[in-house]
Short mmCIF file of C-alpha atoms in Angstrom, two decimals:
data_model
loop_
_atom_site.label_atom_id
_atom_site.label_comp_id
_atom_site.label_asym_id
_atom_site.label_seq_id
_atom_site.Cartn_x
_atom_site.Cartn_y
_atom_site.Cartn_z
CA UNK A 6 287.58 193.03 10.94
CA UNK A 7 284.46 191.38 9.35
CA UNK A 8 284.34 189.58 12.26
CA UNK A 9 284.25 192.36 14.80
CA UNK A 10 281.09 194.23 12.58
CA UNK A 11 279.83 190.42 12.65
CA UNK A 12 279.40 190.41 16.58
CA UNK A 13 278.85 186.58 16.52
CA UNK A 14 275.59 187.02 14.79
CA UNK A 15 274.58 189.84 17.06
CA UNK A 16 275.80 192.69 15.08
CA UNK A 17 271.69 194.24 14.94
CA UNK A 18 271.02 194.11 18.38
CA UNK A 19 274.84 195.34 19.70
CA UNK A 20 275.32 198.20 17.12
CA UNK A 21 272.02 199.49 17.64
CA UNK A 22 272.38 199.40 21.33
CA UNK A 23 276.10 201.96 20.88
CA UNK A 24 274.54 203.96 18.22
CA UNK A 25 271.75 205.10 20.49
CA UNK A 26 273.99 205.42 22.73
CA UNK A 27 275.71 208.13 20.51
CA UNK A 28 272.06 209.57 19.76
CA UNK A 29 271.65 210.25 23.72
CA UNK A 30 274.53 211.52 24.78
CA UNK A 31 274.59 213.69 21.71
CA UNK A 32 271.11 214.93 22.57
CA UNK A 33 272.37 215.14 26.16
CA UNK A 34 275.29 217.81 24.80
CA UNK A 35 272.96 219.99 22.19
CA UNK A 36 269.90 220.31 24.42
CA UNK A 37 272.13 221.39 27.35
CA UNK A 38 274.52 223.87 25.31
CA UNK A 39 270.77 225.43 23.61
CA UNK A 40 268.87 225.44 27.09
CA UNK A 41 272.57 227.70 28.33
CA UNK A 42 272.63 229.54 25.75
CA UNK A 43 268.75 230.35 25.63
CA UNK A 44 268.79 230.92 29.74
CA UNK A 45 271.63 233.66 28.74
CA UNK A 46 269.52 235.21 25.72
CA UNK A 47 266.35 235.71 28.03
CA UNK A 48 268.95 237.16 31.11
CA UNK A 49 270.30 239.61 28.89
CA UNK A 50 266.64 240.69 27.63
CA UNK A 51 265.75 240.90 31.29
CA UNK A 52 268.93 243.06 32.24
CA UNK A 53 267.91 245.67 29.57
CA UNK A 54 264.21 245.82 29.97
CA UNK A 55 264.93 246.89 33.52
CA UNK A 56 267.63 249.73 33.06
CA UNK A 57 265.16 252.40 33.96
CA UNK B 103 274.81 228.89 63.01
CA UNK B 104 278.14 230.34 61.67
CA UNK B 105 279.42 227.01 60.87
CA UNK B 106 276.36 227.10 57.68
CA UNK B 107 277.71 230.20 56.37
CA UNK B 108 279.66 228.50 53.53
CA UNK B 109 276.87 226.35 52.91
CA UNK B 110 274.40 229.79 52.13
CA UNK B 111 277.39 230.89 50.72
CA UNK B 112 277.50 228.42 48.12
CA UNK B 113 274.46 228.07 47.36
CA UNK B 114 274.01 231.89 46.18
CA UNK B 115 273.15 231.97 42.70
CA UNK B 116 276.70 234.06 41.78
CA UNK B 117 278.43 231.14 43.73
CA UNK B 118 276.79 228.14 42.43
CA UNK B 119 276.57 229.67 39.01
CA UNK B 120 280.19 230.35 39.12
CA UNK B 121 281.04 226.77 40.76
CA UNK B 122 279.10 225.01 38.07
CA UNK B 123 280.76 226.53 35.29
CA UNK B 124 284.47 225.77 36.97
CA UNK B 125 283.31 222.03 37.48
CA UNK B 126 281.95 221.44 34.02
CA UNK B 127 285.61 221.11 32.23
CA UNK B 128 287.04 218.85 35.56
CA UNK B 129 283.55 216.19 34.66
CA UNK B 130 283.66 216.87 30.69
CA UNK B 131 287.31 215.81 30.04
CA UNK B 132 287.60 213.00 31.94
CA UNK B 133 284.27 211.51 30.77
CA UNK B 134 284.56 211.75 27.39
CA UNK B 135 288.34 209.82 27.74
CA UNK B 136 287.00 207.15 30.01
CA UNK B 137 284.02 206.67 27.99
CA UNK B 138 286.13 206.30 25.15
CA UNK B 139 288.52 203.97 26.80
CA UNK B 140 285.91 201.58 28.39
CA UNK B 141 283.24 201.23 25.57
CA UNK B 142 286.48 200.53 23.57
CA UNK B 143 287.35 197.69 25.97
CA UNK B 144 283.79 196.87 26.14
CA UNK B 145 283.38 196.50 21.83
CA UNK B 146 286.88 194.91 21.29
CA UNK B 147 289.59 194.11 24.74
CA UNK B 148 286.41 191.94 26.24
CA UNK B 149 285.96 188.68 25.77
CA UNK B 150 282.82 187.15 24.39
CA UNK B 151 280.93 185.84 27.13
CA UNK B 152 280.75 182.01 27.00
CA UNK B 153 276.77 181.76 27.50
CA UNK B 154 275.62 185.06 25.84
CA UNK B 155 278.47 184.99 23.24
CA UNK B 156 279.02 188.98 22.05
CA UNK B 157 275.53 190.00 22.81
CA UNK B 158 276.70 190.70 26.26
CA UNK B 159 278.92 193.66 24.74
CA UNK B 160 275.02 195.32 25.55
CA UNK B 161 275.82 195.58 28.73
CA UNK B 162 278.24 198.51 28.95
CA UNK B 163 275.57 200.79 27.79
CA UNK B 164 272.63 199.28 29.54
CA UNK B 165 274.44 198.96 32.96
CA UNK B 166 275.30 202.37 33.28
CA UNK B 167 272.22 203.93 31.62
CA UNK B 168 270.20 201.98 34.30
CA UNK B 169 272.60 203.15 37.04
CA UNK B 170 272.18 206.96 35.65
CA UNK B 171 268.41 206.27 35.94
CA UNK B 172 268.35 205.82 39.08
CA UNK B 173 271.02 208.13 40.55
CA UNK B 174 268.97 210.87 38.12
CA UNK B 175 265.77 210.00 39.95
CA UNK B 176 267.32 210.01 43.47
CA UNK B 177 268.99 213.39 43.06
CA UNK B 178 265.88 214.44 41.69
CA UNK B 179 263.83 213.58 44.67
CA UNK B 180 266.12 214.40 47.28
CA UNK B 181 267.01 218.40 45.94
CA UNK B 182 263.19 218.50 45.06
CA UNK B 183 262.24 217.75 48.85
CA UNK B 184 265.35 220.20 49.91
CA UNK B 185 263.62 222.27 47.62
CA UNK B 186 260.54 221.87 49.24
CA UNK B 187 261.01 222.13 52.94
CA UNK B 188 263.76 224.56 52.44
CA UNK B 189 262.43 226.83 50.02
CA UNK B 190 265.44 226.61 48.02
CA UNK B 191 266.08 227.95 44.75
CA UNK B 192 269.02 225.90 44.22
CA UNK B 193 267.81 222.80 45.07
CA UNK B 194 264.71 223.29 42.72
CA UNK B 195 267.22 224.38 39.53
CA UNK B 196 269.22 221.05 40.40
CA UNK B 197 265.95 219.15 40.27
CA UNK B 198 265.40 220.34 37.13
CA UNK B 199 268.37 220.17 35.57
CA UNK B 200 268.72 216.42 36.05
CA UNK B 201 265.04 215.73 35.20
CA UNK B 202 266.09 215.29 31.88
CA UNK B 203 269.24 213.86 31.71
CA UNK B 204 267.96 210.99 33.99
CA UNK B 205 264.85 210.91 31.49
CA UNK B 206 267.12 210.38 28.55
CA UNK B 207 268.87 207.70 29.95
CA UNK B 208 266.34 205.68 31.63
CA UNK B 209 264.57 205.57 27.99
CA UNK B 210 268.35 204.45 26.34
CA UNK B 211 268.46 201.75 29.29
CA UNK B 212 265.05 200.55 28.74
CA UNK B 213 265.62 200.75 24.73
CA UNK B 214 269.03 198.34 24.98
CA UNK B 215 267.39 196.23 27.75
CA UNK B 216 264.94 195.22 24.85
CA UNK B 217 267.85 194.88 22.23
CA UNK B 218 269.76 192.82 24.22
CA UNK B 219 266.52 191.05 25.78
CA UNK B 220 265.55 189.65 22.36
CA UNK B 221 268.70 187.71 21.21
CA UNK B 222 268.92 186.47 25.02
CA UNK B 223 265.31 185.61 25.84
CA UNK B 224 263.31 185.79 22.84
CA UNK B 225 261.41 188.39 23.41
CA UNK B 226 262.07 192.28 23.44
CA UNK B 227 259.68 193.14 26.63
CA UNK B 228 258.22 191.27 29.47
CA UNK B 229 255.60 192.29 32.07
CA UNK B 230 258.30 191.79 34.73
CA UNK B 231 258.96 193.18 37.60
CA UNK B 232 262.44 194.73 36.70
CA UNK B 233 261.03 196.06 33.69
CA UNK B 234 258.19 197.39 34.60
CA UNK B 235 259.29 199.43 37.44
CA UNK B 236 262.03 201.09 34.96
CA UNK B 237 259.06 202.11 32.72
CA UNK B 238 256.96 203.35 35.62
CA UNK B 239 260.34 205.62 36.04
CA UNK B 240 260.54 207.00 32.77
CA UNK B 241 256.79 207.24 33.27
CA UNK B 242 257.92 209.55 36.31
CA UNK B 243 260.43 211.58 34.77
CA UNK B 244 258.43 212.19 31.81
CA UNK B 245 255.05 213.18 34.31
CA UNK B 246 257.82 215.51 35.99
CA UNK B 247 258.70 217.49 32.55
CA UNK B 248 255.33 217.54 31.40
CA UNK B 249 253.81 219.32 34.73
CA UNK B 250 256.39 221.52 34.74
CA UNK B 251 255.78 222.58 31.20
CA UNK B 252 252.49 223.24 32.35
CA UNK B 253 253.21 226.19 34.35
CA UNK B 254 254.37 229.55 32.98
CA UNK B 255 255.53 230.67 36.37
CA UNK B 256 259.11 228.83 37.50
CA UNK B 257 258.08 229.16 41.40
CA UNK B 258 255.03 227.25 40.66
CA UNK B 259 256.20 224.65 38.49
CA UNK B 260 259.30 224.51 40.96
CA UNK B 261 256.61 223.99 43.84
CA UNK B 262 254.25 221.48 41.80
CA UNK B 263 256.81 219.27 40.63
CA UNK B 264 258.38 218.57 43.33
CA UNK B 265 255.65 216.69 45.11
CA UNK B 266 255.25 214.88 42.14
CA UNK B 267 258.96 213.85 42.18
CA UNK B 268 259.42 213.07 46.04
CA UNK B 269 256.62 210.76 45.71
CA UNK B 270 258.24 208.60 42.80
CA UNK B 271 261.43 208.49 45.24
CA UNK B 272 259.87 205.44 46.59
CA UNK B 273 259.99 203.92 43.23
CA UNK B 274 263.93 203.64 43.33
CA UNK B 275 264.79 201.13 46.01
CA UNK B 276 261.65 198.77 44.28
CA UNK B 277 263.73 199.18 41.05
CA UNK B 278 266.69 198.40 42.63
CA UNK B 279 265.86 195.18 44.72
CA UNK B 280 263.10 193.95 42.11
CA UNK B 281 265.27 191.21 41.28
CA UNK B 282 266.01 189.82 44.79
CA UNK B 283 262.55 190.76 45.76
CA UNK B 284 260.68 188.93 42.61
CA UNK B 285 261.06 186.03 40.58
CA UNK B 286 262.35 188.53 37.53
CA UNK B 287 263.45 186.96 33.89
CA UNK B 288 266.18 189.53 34.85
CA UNK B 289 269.28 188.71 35.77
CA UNK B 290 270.63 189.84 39.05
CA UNK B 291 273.49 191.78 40.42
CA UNK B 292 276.77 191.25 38.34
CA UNK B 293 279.09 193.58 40.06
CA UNK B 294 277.84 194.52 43.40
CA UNK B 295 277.11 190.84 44.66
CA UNK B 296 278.12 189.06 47.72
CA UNK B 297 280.97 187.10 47.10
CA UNK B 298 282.70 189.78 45.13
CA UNK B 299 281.78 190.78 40.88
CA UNK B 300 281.33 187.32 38.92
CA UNK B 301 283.52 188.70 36.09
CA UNK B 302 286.61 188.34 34.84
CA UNK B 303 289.22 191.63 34.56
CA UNK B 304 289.28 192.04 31.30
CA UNK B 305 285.57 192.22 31.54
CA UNK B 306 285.30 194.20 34.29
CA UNK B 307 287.38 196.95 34.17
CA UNK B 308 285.46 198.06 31.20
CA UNK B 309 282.60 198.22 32.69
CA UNK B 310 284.05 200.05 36.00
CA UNK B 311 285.47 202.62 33.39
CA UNK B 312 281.89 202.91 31.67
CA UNK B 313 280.36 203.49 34.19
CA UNK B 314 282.72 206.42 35.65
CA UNK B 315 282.03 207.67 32.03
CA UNK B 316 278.53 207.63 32.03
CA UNK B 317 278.68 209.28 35.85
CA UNK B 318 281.25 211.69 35.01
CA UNK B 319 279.19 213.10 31.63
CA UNK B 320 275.72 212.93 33.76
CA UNK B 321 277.58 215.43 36.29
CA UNK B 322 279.07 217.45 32.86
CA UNK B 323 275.52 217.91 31.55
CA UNK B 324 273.87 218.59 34.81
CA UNK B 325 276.65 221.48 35.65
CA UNK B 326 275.83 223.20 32.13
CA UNK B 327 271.56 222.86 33.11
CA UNK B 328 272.05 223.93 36.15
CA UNK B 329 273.69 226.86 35.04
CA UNK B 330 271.37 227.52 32.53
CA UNK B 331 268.67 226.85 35.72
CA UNK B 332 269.94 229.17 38.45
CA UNK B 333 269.91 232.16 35.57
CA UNK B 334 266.57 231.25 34.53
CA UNK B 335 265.25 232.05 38.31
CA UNK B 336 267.06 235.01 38.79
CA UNK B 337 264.57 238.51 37.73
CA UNK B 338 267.46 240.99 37.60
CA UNK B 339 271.18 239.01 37.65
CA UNK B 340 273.49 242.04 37.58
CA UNK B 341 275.88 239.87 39.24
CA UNK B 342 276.08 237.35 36.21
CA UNK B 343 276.63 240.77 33.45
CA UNK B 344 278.96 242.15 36.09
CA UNK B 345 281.30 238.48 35.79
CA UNK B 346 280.66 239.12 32.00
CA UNK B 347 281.99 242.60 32.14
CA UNK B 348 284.92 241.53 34.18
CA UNK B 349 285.68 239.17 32.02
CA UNK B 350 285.74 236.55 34.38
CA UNK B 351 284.63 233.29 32.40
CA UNK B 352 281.04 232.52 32.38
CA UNK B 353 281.07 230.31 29.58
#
C-alpha cells in the first residue's frame, strides 16, 4: 500500500497531477450547476417584470 | 427545403433546451463510471512503464485534458462561425457554453504536462513548439471569456467573440501536428500512430476508457451550460415556465 502512495519516487508529481484533476472537474460541476441555476433566477425575474 | 424542418425544429430554444436537459443524465452516468473505472486502471491495473517507471500514470489525465482542449476549441470555432454566418442563437449559446469547459481543461493539461515534464525531462516548461501552441490556446480561450465579459449586451458579445474564436481555429491543427511538424522535446502520437497504439492492453484500455470519461463529462457539462445559455438569450421564455407548470422536467 506504501508502495502504491510511493509511485516509484514519483508520488509529488502523479498525485498532484489526479488531485487537480479532481479540482477541475469539480469546478467544471459547481460553475455549471450555479451558471443553471442563475440563468433560471434571472428568467423567472424576466417572466414577472413583463406580466403587464 | 422541407427536408431542414427538423433541423429549425431542433434548434428552437424549447427544443434544444428540452434536448439538453434529456441528454445530460445519458453523458453524466456513464462518465462518471468510466472515469472511475479507467483512472482506476490507470493508478493501479497499469503497469509501470519500463522507461518512465510510474510517472507515466500522468498520462491518463494529461492525454485526455489535451484531447478536450482541442475538441473544446474546435466546437468552439465551428458553432461560433455557424453562429456567425447563420445568425444563430444556438450556435452562439453552444460557443459559449464550451468556452469554458475547454478553458479549464487546456489549463489542467498544460498544468500536468509540467508535472509530468519535470521528473521526465528536467524541467517543468520549455519554449517548444507543442507547448507553446497549447498556451497560445488557453491564451485564446481565456481572450474569448474576457471579451465577452466585456459586453453587457449577449448579441454583441455573441457577435464579437466569435471572430475572435474562428480566427484561433487555425491554431488547432498547428497544435495537433506540432510534433510531426517540429523537432518538439514532446513525445509524439502514442495511440493514433501508424502501425497501430505502441501500448500494451493493460495500458491501453485505461486510457481508451479515460478518455470516453473525460469526453462523456465535457458533453455532461456542456448540456447543463448550454441550457443555462439558450435561457439566458431568450427576453420573455413563457415556453420554459409553461414546461415548469406542466411539470414536465426542466431540471
Amino acid at each position: 500500500m506504501t508502495e502504491f502512495f510511493h509511485m516509484g519516487g514519483y508520488a509529488a508529481f502523479v498525485w498532484s497531477a489526479y488531485g487537480l484533476l479532481v479540482v477541475v472537474v469539480v469546478w467544471n460541476v459547481f460553475s455549471a450547476r450555479a451558471l443553471y441555476r442563475a440563468a433560471q433566477a434571472a428568467a423567472r425575474r424576466r417572466l414577472a417584470e413583463n406580466v403587464l | 427545403m422541407t427536408r431542414l424542418t427538423w433541423f429549425y425544429r431542433l434548434a428552437s430554444p424549447p427544443t434544444s433546451y428540452a434536448t439538453a436537459g434529456r441528454l445530460l443524465p445519458w453523458f453524466a452516468v456513464p462518465a462518471f463510471l468510466l472515469l472511475a473505472v479507467g483512472l482506476y486502471g490507470g493508478l493501479v491495473l497499469a503497469p509501470k512503464d519500463y522507461q518512465q517507471g510510474d510517472a507515466f500514470r500522468i498520462i491518463y489525465v494529461h492525454a485526455p485534458s489535451a484531447w478536450l482542449s482541442l475538441l473544446g476549441y474546435s466546437v468552439l470555432g465551428v458553432s461560433a462561425g455557424i453562429g456567425l454566418i447563420w445568425r444563430m442563437k444556438l450556435a452562439h449559446a453552444l460557443a459559449a457554453a464550451v468556452a469554458p469547459i475547454g478553458a479549464s481543461f487546456t489549463f489542467l493539461c498544460l498544468v500536468t504536462g509540467a508535472l509530468w515534464g519535470r521528473p521526465m525531462w528536467g524541467a517543468y516548461w520549455a519554449w517548444d513548439a507543442r507547448l507553446t501552441s497549447e498556451l497560445i490556446l488557453l491564451f485564446m480561450y481565456l481572450g474569448y471569456l474576457a471579451l465577452r465579459s466585456s459586453y453587457d449586451d449577449l448579441q454583441r458579445a455573441d457577435r464579437a467573440s466569435a471572430v475572435l474564436a474562428l480566427v484561433g481555429l487555425v491554431n488547432v491543427p498547428i497544435i495537433h501536428f506540432s510534433v510531426n511538424w517540429w523537432n518538439s522535446l514532446h513525445q509524439g502520437s502514442t495511440v493514433l500512430r501508424a502501425g497501430g497504439p505502441a501500448m500494451p492492453a493493460a495500458m491501453l484500455i485505461p486510457l481508451l476508457e479515460s478518455f470516453a470519461g473525460f469526453t462523456l463529462l465535457f458533453a455532461a457539462i456542456a448540456c447543463i451550460r448550454l441550457q443555462a445559455e439558450i435561457l439566458n438569450r431568450e427576453r420573455r421564455p413563457t415556453w420554459w415556465m409553461d414546461s415548469a407548470i406542466k411539470g414536465v422536467p426542466h431540471d
